[in-house]
mmCIF file of C-alpha atoms in Angstrom:
data_model
loop_
_atom_site.group_PDB
_atom_site.id
_atom_site.type_symbol
_atom_site.label_atom_id
_atom_site.label_comp_id
_atom_site.label_asym_id
_atom_site.label_seq_id
_atom_site.Cartn_x
_atom_site.Cartn_y
_atom_site.Cartn_z
ATOM 1 C CA MET N 1 -16.763 3.284 205.825
ATOM 2 C CA SER N 2 -13.419 3.381 207.575
ATOM 3 C CA ALA N 3 -14.517 1.440 210.650
ATOM 4 C CA HIS N 4 -15.200 -2.260 211.046
ATOM 5 C CA VAL N 5 -19.005 -2.187 211.185
ATOM 6 C CA VAL N 6 -20.692 -4.844 213.309
ATOM 7 C CA VAL N 7 -24.472 -5.203 213.302
ATOM 8 C CA VAL N 8 -25.848 -6.713 216.511
ATOM 9 C CA ALA N 9 -29.171 -8.388 215.773
ATOM 10 C CA GLY N 10 -31.244 -10.925 217.662
ATOM 11 C CA THR N 11 -33.147 -14.092 216.934
ATOM 12 C CA GLY N 12 -36.063 -12.191 218.475
ATOM 13 C CA THR N 13 -36.929 -9.391 220.860
ATOM 14 C CA ASP N 14 -35.521 -9.075 224.380
ATOM 15 C CA VAL N 15 -32.652 -11.532 223.941
ATOM 16 C CA GLY N 16 -29.878 -9.288 225.297
ATOM 17 C CA LYS N 17 -28.735 -7.242 222.279
ATOM 18 C CA THR N 18 -28.121 -4.045 224.239
ATOM 19 C CA HIS N 19 -26.137 -5.832 226.936
ATOM 20 C CA VAL N 20 -23.965 -7.492 224.292
ATOM 21 C CA SER N 21 -23.531 -4.249 222.327
ATOM 22 C CA SER N 22 -22.593 -2.259 225.433
ATOM 23 C CA ALA N 23 -20.172 -4.909 226.685
ATOM 24 C CA VAL N 24 -18.444 -5.101 223.289
ATOM 25 C CA LEU N 25 -18.147 -1.307 223.152
ATOM 26 C CA ALA N 26 -16.706 -1.199 226.668
ATOM 27 C CA ALA N 27 -14.212 -3.921 225.760
ATOM 28 C CA ALA N 28 -13.193 -2.016 222.639
ATOM 29 C CA ARG N 29 -12.597 1.097 224.710
ATOM 30 C CA ALA N 30 -10.501 -0.930 227.175
ATOM 31 C CA ARG N 31 -8.355 -2.121 224.250
ATOM 32 C CA GLY N 32 -7.752 1.445 223.144
ATOM 33 C CA LEU N 33 -9.873 1.120 220.019
ATOM 34 C CA VAL N 34 -11.755 4.168 218.769
ATOM 35 C CA ALA N 35 -15.365 3.038 218.653
ATOM 36 C CA ALA N 36 -18.928 4.301 218.367
ATOM 37 C CA GLY N 37 -22.350 2.832 219.016
ATOM 38 C CA TYR N 38 -25.458 3.467 216.949
ATOM 39 C CA LYS N 39 -29.078 2.470 217.552
ATOM 40 C CA PRO N 40 -30.644 3.731 214.323
ATOM 41 C CA ILE N 41 -34.227 2.757 215.153
ATOM 42 C CA ALA N 42 -35.853 2.764 218.574
ATOM 43 C CA THR N 43 -39.434 2.433 219.741
ATOM 44 C CA GLY N 44 -40.766 3.314 223.159
ATOM 45 C CA CYS N 45 -38.955 6.643 223.295
ATOM 46 C CA ALA N 46 -40.176 9.974 221.997
ATOM 47 C CA PRO N 47 -37.751 12.019 219.860
ATOM 48 C CA ALA N 48 -37.178 14.552 222.636
ATOM 49 C CA GLU N 49 -36.359 11.905 225.215
ATOM 50 C CA ILE N 50 -33.305 9.769 225.812
ATOM 51 C CA CYS N 51 -33.347 6.290 224.289
ATOM 52 C CA ASP N 52 -32.126 3.914 226.979
ATOM 53 C CA ASP N 53 -30.282 1.584 224.578
ATOM 54 C CA ALA N 54 -28.378 4.445 222.949
ATOM 55 C CA LEU N 55 -27.620 5.886 226.376
ATOM 56 C CA ARG N 56 -26.075 2.587 227.455
ATOM 57 C CA HIS N 57 -23.863 2.653 224.368
ATOM 58 C CA ALA N 58 -22.655 6.129 225.300
ATOM 59 C CA GLU N 59 -22.034 5.134 228.913
ATOM 60 C CA ALA N 60 -20.002 2.100 227.821
ATOM 61 C CA LEU N 61 -17.750 4.367 225.771
ATOM 62 C CA ALA N 62 -17.810 7.358 228.144
ATOM 63 C CA ALA N 63 -18.749 9.249 224.987
ATOM 64 C CA GLU N 64 -21.359 11.644 223.698
ATOM 65 C CA TYR N 65 -24.899 10.324 223.349
ATOM 66 C CA VAL N 66 -25.838 9.408 219.766
ATOM 67 C CA PRO N 67 -29.612 9.720 219.245
ATOM 68 C CA PRO N 68 -31.481 7.252 217.047
ATOM 69 C CA THR N 69 -32.213 8.392 213.528
ATOM 70 C CA TYR N 70 -35.774 7.136 214.022
ATOM 71 C CA ALA N 71 -37.243 7.325 217.536
ATOM 72 C CA TYR N 72 -40.900 6.470 218.018
ATOM 73 C CA ALA N 73 -43.008 6.942 221.117
ATOM 74 C CA ARG N 74 -45.005 3.705 221.206
ATOM 75 C CA PRO N 75 -43.170 0.481 222.192
ATOM 76 C CA VAL N 76 -44.340 -1.624 219.255
ATOM 77 C CA SER N 77 -42.820 -3.106 216.104
ATOM 78 C CA PRO N 78 -40.879 -0.438 214.166
ATOM 79 C CA HIS N 79 -43.091 -0.748 211.100
ATOM 80 C CA LEU N 80 -46.222 -0.117 213.185
ATOM 81 C CA ALA N 81 -44.701 2.834 215.029
ATOM 82 C CA ALA N 82 -43.448 4.339 211.766
ATOM 83 C CA ARG N 83 -46.870 3.929 210.150
ATOM 84 C CA GLU N 84 -48.734 5.415 213.106
ATOM 85 C CA GLU N 85 -46.487 8.484 213.255
ATOM 86 C CA GLY N 86 -46.299 8.918 209.488
ATOM 87 C CA ARG N 87 -42.513 8.742 209.504
ATOM 88 C CA PRO N 88 -41.449 5.783 207.370
ATOM 89 C CA ILE N 89 -37.987 4.328 207.809
ATOM 90 C CA GLU N 90 -35.579 5.101 204.978
ATOM 91 C CA LEU N 91 -32.433 2.968 204.906
ATOM 92 C CA GLU N 92 -30.483 5.622 203.010
ATOM 93 C CA ARG N 93 -30.759 7.999 205.984
ATOM 94 C CA ILE N 94 -29.453 5.284 208.292
ATOM 95 C CA THR N 95 -26.543 4.293 206.076
ATOM 96 C CA ARG N 96 -25.577 7.935 205.619
ATOM 97 C CA ARG N 97 -25.546 8.444 209.391
ATOM 98 C CA ALA N 98 -23.581 5.224 209.859
ATOM 99 C CA ARG N 99 -20.934 6.475 207.425
ATOM 100 C CA GLU N 100 -20.658 9.707 209.411
ATOM 101 C CA LEU N 101 -20.249 7.855 212.701
ATOM 102 C CA ALA N 102 -17.739 5.401 211.202
ATOM 103 C CA GLU N 103 -15.440 8.145 209.970
ATOM 104 C CA GLY N 104 -12.188 8.079 211.926
ATOM 105 C CA LYS N 105 -13.296 5.069 213.992
ATOM 106 C CA GLU N 106 -11.986 1.538 214.184
ATOM 107 C CA LEU N 107 -15.296 -0.011 215.239
ATOM 108 C CA LEU N 108 -18.939 0.925 214.784
ATOM 109 C CA VAL N 109 -21.523 -1.215 216.570
ATOM 110 C CA VAL N 110 -25.005 -0.911 215.065
ATOM 111 C CA GLU N 111 -27.790 -2.398 217.200
ATOM 112 C CA THR N 112 -31.041 -3.262 215.468
ATOM 113 C CA ALA N 113 -34.551 -2.857 216.842
ATOM 114 C CA GLY N 114 -36.124 -6.265 217.419
ATOM 115 C CA GLY N 115 -35.077 -9.466 215.716
ATOM 116 C CA LEU N 116 -33.323 -9.934 212.407
ATOM 117 C CA PHE N 117 -36.622 -10.454 210.575
ATOM 118 C CA SER N 118 -38.561 -7.757 212.435
ATOM 119 C CA PRO N 119 -40.390 -5.588 209.882
ATOM 120 C CA LEU N 120 -39.308 -1.984 209.389
ATOM 121 C CA GLY N 121 -41.867 -1.211 206.711
ATOM 122 C CA PRO N 122 -43.600 -2.778 203.714
ATOM 123 C CA ASP N 123 -41.232 -5.424 202.316
ATOM 124 C CA LEU N 124 -38.464 -4.137 204.601
ATOM 125 C CA THR N 125 -36.800 -5.914 207.538
ATOM 126 C CA ASN N 126 -33.584 -5.719 209.518
ATOM 127 C CA VAL N 127 -32.084 -8.109 206.970
ATOM 128 C CA ASP N 128 -32.308 -5.269 204.454
ATOM 129 C CA LEU N 129 -30.624 -2.947 206.936
ATOM 130 C CA VAL N 130 -27.693 -5.350 207.310
ATOM 131 C CA ARG N 131 -27.389 -5.624 203.537
ATOM 132 C CA ALA N 132 -27.450 -1.839 203.169
ATOM 133 C CA LEU N 133 -24.463 -1.545 205.509
ATOM 134 C CA THR N 134 -22.131 -2.970 202.893
ATOM 135 C CA GLY N 135 -19.316 -5.089 204.298
ATOM 136 C CA ALA N 136 -20.716 -5.190 207.834
ATOM 137 C CA SER N 137 -20.219 -8.230 210.043
ATOM 138 C CA LEU N 138 -23.295 -9.723 211.713
ATOM 139 C CA LEU N 139 -23.345 -10.720 215.378
ATOM 140 C CA LEU N 140 -26.434 -12.794 216.116
ATOM 141 C CA VAL N 141 -27.620 -12.774 219.743
ATOM 142 C CA ALA N 142 -29.762 -15.665 220.981
ATOM 143 C CA SER N 143 -31.075 -16.542 224.415
ATOM 144 C CA ASP N 144 -29.475 -19.608 226.020
ATOM 145 C CA ARG N 145 -32.772 -21.352 226.648
ATOM 146 C CA LEU N 146 -34.990 -24.102 225.291
ATOM 147 C CA GLY N 147 -35.882 -23.344 221.670
ATOM 148 C CA VAL N 148 -32.617 -21.633 220.761
ATOM 149 C CA LEU N 149 -31.553 -24.479 218.473
ATOM 150 C CA HIS N 150 -34.631 -23.811 216.356
ATOM 151 C CA ASP N 151 -34.288 -20.030 216.570
ATOM 152 C CA VAL N 152 -30.686 -19.930 215.370
ATOM 153 C CA GLY N 153 -31.280 -22.635 212.766
ATOM 154 C CA ALA N 154 -34.277 -20.755 211.382
ATOM 155 C CA VAL N 155 -32.325 -17.502 211.095
ATOM 156 C CA LEU N 156 -29.445 -19.235 209.333
ATOM 157 C CA ALA N 157 -31.832 -20.955 206.930
ATOM 158 C CA GLY N 158 -33.666 -17.710 206.222
ATOM 159 C CA THR N 159 -30.508 -15.725 205.507
ATOM 160 C CA ARG N 160 -28.574 -18.376 203.564
ATOM 161 C CA GLY N 161 -27.419 -16.872 200.300
ATOM 162 C CA VAL N 162 -28.616 -13.438 201.429
ATOM 163 C CA LEU N 163 -26.251 -12.518 204.263
ATOM 164 C CA ALA N 164 -22.780 -13.647 205.196
ATOM 165 C CA ARG N 165 -22.805 -16.243 207.954
ATOM 166 C CA PRO N 166 -23.051 -14.514 211.340
ATOM 167 C CA LEU N 167 -21.066 -15.028 214.495
ATOM 168 C CA VAL N 168 -23.398 -16.335 217.207
ATOM 169 C CA VAL N 169 -23.367 -15.360 220.867
ATOM 170 C CA LEU N 170 -25.627 -16.650 223.598
ATOM 171 C CA SER N 171 -27.122 -14.496 226.306
ATOM 172 C CA ALA N 172 -28.117 -15.928 229.670
ATOM 173 C CA PRO N 173 -31.915 -16.079 230.063
ATOM 174 C CA GLU N 174 -33.826 -14.555 232.936
ATOM 175 C CA ARG N 175 -34.388 -18.082 234.249
ATOM 176 C CA ASP N 176 -32.294 -21.110 233.396
ATOM 177 C CA ASP N 177 -33.959 -24.218 232.042
ATOM 178 C CA ALA N 178 -32.740 -27.758 231.412
ATOM 179 C CA SER N 179 -30.986 -26.721 228.191
ATOM 180 C CA THR N 180 -29.174 -23.670 229.542
ATOM 181 C CA GLY N 181 -25.412 -24.050 229.478
ATOM 182 C CA GLY N 182 -25.417 -26.836 226.908
ATOM 183 C CA ASN N 183 -26.866 -24.999 223.923
ATOM 184 C CA GLY N 184 -23.549 -23.640 222.704
ATOM 185 C CA VAL N 185 -22.086 -27.110 222.268
ATOM 186 C CA GLU N 186 -25.236 -28.322 220.531
ATOM 187 C CA LEU N 187 -25.343 -25.350 218.149
ATOM 188 C CA ASP N 188 -21.752 -26.017 217.129
ATOM 189 C CA ALA N 189 -22.449 -29.738 216.722
ATOM 190 C CA LEU N 190 -25.438 -28.980 214.482
ATOM 191 C CA GLY N 191 -23.330 -26.702 212.304
ATOM 192 C CA HIS N 192 -25.145 -23.596 213.519
ATOM 193 C CA GLY N 193 -22.053 -21.935 214.981
ATOM 194 C CA PRO N 194 -19.552 -20.663 215.516
ATOM 195 C CA VAL N 195 -20.790 -19.745 218.993
ATOM 196 C CA VAL N 196 -18.053 -17.361 220.057
ATOM 197 C CA ALA N 197 -19.220 -16.336 223.540
ATOM 198 C CA ARG N 198 -21.867 -16.623 226.236
ATOM 199 C CA PHE N 199 -22.846 -13.430 228.010
ATOM 200 C CA PRO N 200 -24.030 -13.609 231.626
ATOM 201 C CA ARG N 201 -26.837 -11.644 233.238
ATOM 202 C CA ALA N 202 -24.373 -9.274 234.814
ATOM 203 C CA ALA N 203 -23.102 -5.740 234.501
ATOM 204 C CA ARG N 204 -21.084 -4.977 231.375
ATOM 205 C CA ASP N 205 -17.960 -4.484 233.522
ATOM 206 C CA ALA N 206 -18.386 -7.786 235.398
ATOM 207 C CA ALA N 207 -15.509 -10.197 234.821
ATOM 208 C CA ALA N 208 -17.605 -12.710 232.863
ATOM 209 C CA SER N 209 -19.044 -9.957 230.634
ATOM 210 C CA ARG N 210 -15.534 -8.680 229.895
ATOM 211 C CA VAL N 211 -14.351 -12.177 228.974
ATOM 212 C CA ALA N 212 -17.308 -12.713 226.618
ATOM 213 C CA ALA N 213 -16.867 -9.304 224.977
ATOM 214 C CA ALA N 214 -13.143 -9.904 224.518
ATOM 215 C CA ALA N 215 -13.939 -13.194 222.760
ATOM 216 C CA VAL N 216 -16.199 -11.323 220.339
ATOM 217 C CA LEU N 217 -13.497 -8.757 219.549
ATOM 218 C CA ASP N 218 -10.983 -11.560 219.013
ATOM 219 C CA ALA N 219 -13.380 -13.362 216.661
ATOM 220 C CA LEU N 220 -13.741 -10.121 214.704
ATOM 221 C CA ASP N 221 -9.939 -9.774 214.685
ATOM 222 C CA LEU N 222 -10.137 -6.456 216.528
ATOM 223 C CA ARG N 223 -6.974 -6.639 218.579
ATOM 224 C CA ARG N 224 -5.568 -4.166 221.021
ATOM 225 C CA ARG N 225 -4.237 -1.074 219.294
ATOM 226 C CA PRO N 226 -0.434 -0.762 219.550
ATOM 227 C CA SER N 227 0.596 1.841 222.104
#
């Protein structure tokens, strides 16, 4: 693939992956980088309908909508949706589509469905998807709330020796708790970092979202393209 491929995965479901992906894509566009977004698997959207996550990618780039390779109607785990509809997920189809989208680009952001260990089929998880996208960087999104130290630590332990160490970003929770705001420092102190950014609950073009997304691009060494 010609592009720098970044897989955005979560420690679980509903931790802010789409917000992070969209903000990073918008920041890449602002830097003059040629980028694309790809949500290969989506549940809760029928094939004929628009997948909201993929639509947000397109809006961030002011680009053409890229439909998921696998879109399932029922909002359940991908492996369940695939089994119910009789359309199993094949990684080769996803990697082939990713190569097409990466052609001529400088950045391809691939957003997973669910968490990093969410099942995609028998003996198949998002970890296998990351591995299939050879050379991809992994951006791990975690919610800045109580329990995140365990969540990130568990993911790192489970992927040690299997995946390259991810960059970690925190996403503001719906409601702050006593740990919110201090988790980044603690993750770094525990050796679970680097925590490169904290994304607010704000629009992707809000100042704090732009700052966080710029930090991610800097950590990935994706600098502004020379004019």
